[in-house]
Amino acid sequence: MMPRRAPTLLASLLCVVSPALDAKVTCTVTATPVQFGTYDPLNPSPALSSGTVVTTCRLMGALATATMLTSSFTAGSSGKYATRTMILGANALLYNLYLDPAHSQIAGDGTGGSSTGSATLNLSILNRTQTWTETIYGSMPASQDAAAGTYIDSIMVTVNY
């Protein structure tokens, strides 16, 4: 069976879902972006924030099923998982996204030192709809010399099921 994909942009909340025509399970994905707010280069502590990726799946058939979900994330404008950057013209601020609050698992596609998220939803006639909420933890290193302005990066998250 081919995995299905439900992509969404972590930074802009745009969701696109592509279920298979014969799907026994359909899923939708929404995201709340990681927003750091105003960065203070004089603060000796890293800037921290979090966002969520919420996947809701519904059983369409009559037979119970365990639906395995896997989330993967793009590298963004830097093209690297180890050092993501937010951009303002030629200026950049370093940051990264993590799957855990200890910031040890970089959110990615499983390459370049990154990890993917996963969950299993057990759907049945008595429990047709279930939701997986995945928290994404953001960290921006302290003491970066940055020009004033709004820095952005777009990360696409894809949930396979």
PDB file of C-alpha atoms in Angstrom:
ATOM      1  CA  MET A   1       0.000   0.000   0.000  1.00  0.00           C
ATOM      2  CA  MET A   2       1.390   3.401  -1.004  1.00  0.00           C
ATOM      3  CA  PRO A   3       1.742   5.925   1.847  1.00  0.00           C
ATOM      4  CA  ARG A   4      -0.474   8.985   1.541  1.00  0.00           C
ATOM      5  CA  ARG A   5       0.746  12.481   2.277  1.00  0.00           C
ATOM      6  CA  ALA A   6      -0.896  15.464   3.892  1.00  0.00           C
ATOM      7  CA  PRO A   7       1.440  18.481   3.613  1.00  0.00           C
ATOM      8  CA  THR A   8       1.169  21.835   5.366  1.00  0.00           C
ATOM      9  CA  LEU A   9       3.418  24.853   5.823  1.00  0.00           C
ATOM     10  CA  LEU A  10       4.559  25.271   9.414  1.00  0.00           C
ATOM     11  CA  ALA A  11       5.198  28.970   8.982  1.00  0.00           C
ATOM     12  CA  SER A  12       2.121  30.108   7.083  1.00  0.00           C
ATOM     13  CA  LEU A  13      -0.638  27.681   8.130  1.00  0.00           C
ATOM     14  CA  LEU A  14      -1.515  26.686   4.560  1.00  0.00           C
ATOM     15  CA  CYS A  15      -2.807  23.118   4.391  1.00  0.00           C
ATOM     16  CA  VAL A  16      -3.046  20.847   1.391  1.00  0.00           C
ATOM     17  CA  VAL A  17      -4.369  17.310   1.788  1.00  0.00           C
ATOM     18  CA  SER A  18      -4.100  14.611  -0.874  1.00  0.00           C
ATOM     19  CA  PRO A  19      -5.929  11.451   0.264  1.00  0.00           C
ATOM     20  CA  ALA A  20      -6.037   8.402  -2.003  1.00  0.00           C
ATOM     21  CA  LEU A  21      -9.365   7.765  -3.747  1.00  0.00           C
ATOM     22  CA  ASP A  22      -9.748   4.361  -2.071  1.00  0.00           C
ATOM     23  CA  ALA A  23      -8.674   5.568   1.385  1.00  0.00           C
ATOM     24  CA  LYS A  24     -10.095   3.721   4.393  1.00  0.00           C
ATOM     25  CA  VAL A  25      -8.694   6.517   6.546  1.00  0.00           C
ATOM     26  CA  THR A  26      -8.573  10.224   5.754  1.00  0.00           C
ATOM     27  CA  CYS A  27      -6.421  12.709   7.628  1.00  0.00           C
ATOM     28  CA  THR A  28      -6.194  16.486   7.791  1.00  0.00           C
ATOM     29  CA  VAL A  29      -3.226  18.480   9.016  1.00  0.00           C
ATOM     30  CA  THR A  30      -3.075  21.978  10.508  1.00  0.00           C
ATOM     31  CA  ALA A  31      -0.126  23.833  11.984  1.00  0.00           C
ATOM     32  CA  THR A  32       0.506  26.626  14.445  1.00  0.00           C
ATOM     33  CA  PRO A  33       3.810  28.318  13.557  1.00  0.00           C
ATOM     34  CA  VAL A  34       6.799  28.695  15.834  1.00  0.00           C
ATOM     35  CA  GLN A  35       7.088  32.445  16.473  1.00  0.00           C
ATOM     36  CA  PHE A  36       9.955  33.910  18.480  1.00  0.00           C
ATOM     37  CA  GLY A  37       8.574  37.437  18.818  1.00  0.00           C
ATOM     38  CA  THR A  38      11.030  40.298  19.249  1.00  0.00           C
ATOM     39  CA  TYR A  39      14.629  39.100  19.407  1.00  0.00           C
ATOM     40  CA  ASP A  40      16.910  40.842  21.904  1.00  0.00           C
ATOM     41  CA  PRO A  41      20.592  40.399  20.931  1.00  0.00           C
ATOM     42  CA  LEU A  42      21.628  41.532  24.436  1.00  0.00           C
ATOM     43  CA  ASN A  43      19.711  38.753  26.193  1.00  0.00           C
ATOM     44  CA  PRO A  44      22.255  36.095  27.309  1.00  0.00           C
ATOM     45  CA  SER A  45      19.636  33.313  27.039  1.00  0.00           C
ATOM     46  CA  PRO A  46      18.424  31.656  23.842  1.00  0.00           C
ATOM     47  CA  ALA A  47      14.980  32.675  22.569  1.00  0.00           C
ATOM     48  CA  LEU A  48      12.533  29.778  22.915  1.00  0.00           C
ATOM     49  CA  SER A  49       9.131  29.149  21.367  1.00  0.00           C
ATOM     50  CA  SER A  50       6.902  26.302  20.250  1.00  0.00           C
ATOM     51  CA  GLY A  51       4.249  25.480  17.695  1.00  0.00           C
ATOM     52  CA  THR A  52       2.102  22.480  16.911  1.00  0.00           C
ATOM     53  CA  VAL A  53       1.268  20.165  14.059  1.00  0.00           C
ATOM     54  CA  VAL A  54      -2.185  18.640  14.539  1.00  0.00           C
ATOM     55  CA  THR A  55      -3.210  15.610  12.479  1.00  0.00           C
ATOM     56  CA  THR A  56      -6.797  14.396  12.723  1.00  0.00           C
ATOM     57  CA  CYS A  57      -7.646  11.050  11.127  1.00  0.00           C
ATOM     58  CA  ARG A  58     -11.066   9.531  10.513  1.00  0.00           C
ATOM     59  CA  LEU A  59     -11.921   5.889   9.769  1.00  0.00           C
ATOM     60  CA  MET A  60     -14.008   5.766   6.576  1.00  0.00           C
ATOM     61  CA  GLY A  61     -14.486   1.988   6.375  1.00  0.00           C
ATOM     62  CA  ALA A  62     -16.061  -0.553   8.715  1.00  0.00           C
ATOM     63  CA  LEU A  63     -12.898  -2.404   9.792  1.00  0.00           C
ATOM     64  CA  ALA A  64     -10.708  -1.234  12.671  1.00  0.00           C
ATOM     65  CA  THR A  65      -7.198  -0.238  11.703  1.00  0.00           C
ATOM     66  CA  ALA A  66      -3.969   1.017  13.228  1.00  0.00           C
ATOM     67  CA  THR A  67      -2.858   4.064  11.271  1.00  0.00           C
ATOM     68  CA  MET A  68       0.848   4.861  11.484  1.00  0.00           C
ATOM     69  CA  LEU A  69       1.717   8.549  11.036  1.00  0.00           C
ATOM     70  CA  THR A  70       5.153   9.943  10.237  1.00  0.00           C
ATOM     71  CA  SER A  71       5.953  13.654  10.109  1.00  0.00           C
ATOM     72  CA  SER A  72       8.896  15.104   8.222  1.00  0.00           C
ATOM     73  CA  PHE A  73      10.063  18.708   7.902  1.00  0.00           C
ATOM     74  CA  THR A  74      12.000  20.618   5.238  1.00  0.00           C
ATOM     75  CA  ALA A  75      15.260  22.407   6.045  1.00  0.00           C
ATOM     76  CA  GLY A  76      13.949  25.869   5.084  1.00  0.00           C
ATOM     77  CA  SER A  77      15.972  28.695   3.549  1.00  0.00           C
ATOM     78  CA  SER A  78      19.336  27.448   4.846  1.00  0.00           C
ATOM     79  CA  GLY A  79      19.014  24.092   3.107  1.00  0.00           C
ATOM     80  CA  LYS A  80      20.538  22.458   6.212  1.00  0.00           C
ATOM     81  CA  TYR A  81      18.956  20.828   9.236  1.00  0.00           C
ATOM     82  CA  ALA A  82      21.890  21.502  11.573  1.00  0.00           C
ATOM     83  CA  THR A  83      21.709  25.291  11.108  1.00  0.00           C
ATOM     84  CA  ARG A  84      18.384  26.700   9.973  1.00  0.00           C
ATOM     85  CA  THR A  85      18.205  30.433   9.253  1.00  0.00           C
ATOM     86  CA  MET A  86      15.510  33.083   9.202  1.00  0.00           C
ATOM     87  CA  ILE A  87      16.147  35.697   6.552  1.00  0.00           C
ATOM     88  CA  LEU A  88      15.693  39.463   6.222  1.00  0.00           C
ATOM     89  CA  GLY A  89      17.246  40.460   2.883  1.00  0.00           C
ATOM     90  CA  ALA A  90      20.960  39.632   3.191  1.00  0.00           C
ATOM     91  CA  ASN A  91      20.700  39.273   6.995  1.00  0.00           C
ATOM     92  CA  ALA A  92      20.147  35.963   8.768  1.00  0.00           C
ATOM     93  CA  LEU A  93      19.345  34.728  12.273  1.00  0.00           C
ATOM     94  CA  LEU A  94      20.231  31.179  13.300  1.00  0.00           C
ATOM     95  CA  TYR A  95      17.543  28.986  14.870  1.00  0.00           C
ATOM     96  CA  ASN A  96      16.363  25.404  14.859  1.00  0.00           C
ATOM     97  CA  LEU A  97      13.275  23.276  15.368  1.00  0.00           C
ATOM     98  CA  TYR A  98      13.166  20.207  17.597  1.00  0.00           C
ATOM     99  CA  LEU A  99      10.818  17.310  18.294  1.00  0.00           C
ATOM    100  CA  ASP A 100      11.586  17.304  22.027  1.00  0.00           C
ATOM    101  CA  PRO A 101      11.769  19.951  24.761  1.00  0.00           C
ATOM    102  CA  ALA A 102      15.409  19.019  25.496  1.00  0.00           C
ATOM    103  CA  HIS A 103      16.312  20.159  21.933  1.00  0.00           C
ATOM    104  CA  SER A 104      18.148  16.924  21.159  1.00  0.00           C
ATOM    105  CA  GLN A 105      16.108  15.747  18.127  1.00  0.00           C
ATOM    106  CA  ILE A 106      16.206  18.177  15.188  1.00  0.00           C
ATOM    107  CA  ALA A 107      12.908  18.151  13.268  1.00  0.00           C
ATOM    108  CA  GLY A 108      13.665  17.005   9.726  1.00  0.00           C
ATOM    109  CA  ASP A 109      13.349  14.155   7.269  1.00  0.00           C
ATOM    110  CA  GLY A 110      15.730  11.683   8.936  1.00  0.00           C
ATOM    111  CA  THR A 111      18.820  12.875   7.032  1.00  0.00           C
ATOM    112  CA  GLY A 112      21.626  15.262   8.011  1.00  0.00           C
ATOM    113  CA  GLY A 113      21.307  14.503  11.724  1.00  0.00           C
ATOM    114  CA  SER A 114      17.559  15.169  11.765  1.00  0.00           C
ATOM    115  CA  SER A 115      14.662  13.038  13.020  1.00  0.00           C
ATOM    116  CA  THR A 116      11.071  12.445  11.986  1.00  0.00           C
ATOM    117  CA  GLY A 117       8.078  12.314  14.310  1.00  0.00           C
ATOM    118  CA  SER A 118       5.743   9.351  14.553  1.00  0.00           C
ATOM    119  CA  ALA A 119       2.532   8.161  16.161  1.00  0.00           C
ATOM    120  CA  THR A 120       0.014   5.345  15.776  1.00  0.00           C
ATOM    121  CA  LEU A 121      -3.725   5.961  15.930  1.00  0.00           C
ATOM    122  CA  ASN A 122      -6.002   2.975  16.587  1.00  0.00           C
ATOM    123  CA  LEU A 123      -9.235   3.702  14.745  1.00  0.00           C
ATOM    124  CA  SER A 124     -12.401   1.607  15.128  1.00  0.00           C
ATOM    125  CA  ILE A 125     -16.155   1.864  14.650  1.00  0.00           C
ATOM    126  CA  LEU A 126     -16.454   3.028  18.271  1.00  0.00           C
ATOM    127  CA  ASN A 127     -13.532   5.453  17.918  1.00  0.00           C
ATOM    128  CA  ARG A 128     -13.644   6.676  14.311  1.00  0.00           C
ATOM    129  CA  THR A 129     -11.760   9.964  14.800  1.00  0.00           C
ATOM    130  CA  GLN A 130      -8.467  10.532  16.614  1.00  0.00           C
ATOM    131  CA  THR A 131      -6.027  13.402  16.766  1.00  0.00           C
ATOM    132  CA  TRP A 132      -2.242  13.501  17.115  1.00  0.00           C
ATOM    133  CA  THR A 133      -0.842  16.795  18.384  1.00  0.00           C
ATOM    134  CA  GLU A 134       2.897  17.103  17.852  1.00  0.00           C
ATOM    135  CA  THR A 135       4.627  19.981  19.623  1.00  0.00           C
ATOM    136  CA  ILE A 136       7.542  21.531  17.736  1.00  0.00           C
ATOM    137  CA  TYR A 137      10.112  23.323  19.903  1.00  0.00           C
ATOM    138  CA  GLY A 138      12.061  26.278  18.536  1.00  0.00           C
ATOM    139  CA  SER A 139      15.349  27.654  19.852  1.00  0.00           C
ATOM    140  CA  MET A 140      17.320  30.673  18.651  1.00  0.00           C
ATOM    141  CA  PRO A 141      20.866  31.129  20.005  1.00  0.00           C
ATOM    142  CA  ALA A 142      21.595  34.184  22.147  1.00  0.00           C
ATOM    143  CA  SER A 143      23.861  37.120  21.258  1.00  0.00           C
ATOM    144  CA  GLN A 144      23.379  37.159  17.483  1.00  0.00           C
ATOM    145  CA  ASP A 145      24.242  40.457  15.832  1.00  0.00           C
ATOM    146  CA  ALA A 146      21.159  41.166  13.742  1.00  0.00           C
ATOM    147  CA  ALA A 147      19.723  44.155  11.900  1.00  0.00           C
ATOM    148  CA  ALA A 148      16.276  45.278  13.049  1.00  0.00           C
ATOM    149  CA  GLY A 149      13.328  43.933  11.067  1.00  0.00           C
ATOM    150  CA  THR A 150      11.125  40.923  10.500  1.00  0.00           C
ATOM    151  CA  TYR A 151      12.973  37.683   9.778  1.00  0.00           C
ATOM    152  CA  ILE A 152      11.124  34.737   8.236  1.00  0.00           C
ATOM    153  CA  ASP A 153      11.632  31.151   7.170  1.00  0.00           C
ATOM    154  CA  SER A 154       9.123  28.678   5.744  1.00  0.00           C
ATOM    155  CA  ILE A 155       9.176  25.043   6.777  1.00  0.00           C
ATOM    156  CA  MET A 156       6.934  22.481   5.099  1.00  0.00           C
ATOM    157  CA  VAL A 157       5.785  19.564   7.215  1.00  0.00           C
ATOM    158  CA  THR A 158       4.489  16.433   5.513  1.00  0.00           C
ATOM    159  CA  VAL A 159       2.546  13.790   7.396  1.00  0.00           C
ATOM    160  CA  ASN A 160       2.535  10.363   5.760  1.00  0.00           C
ATOM    161  CA  TYR A 161      -0.173   7.884   6.716  1.00  0.00           C
TER     162      TYR A 161
END
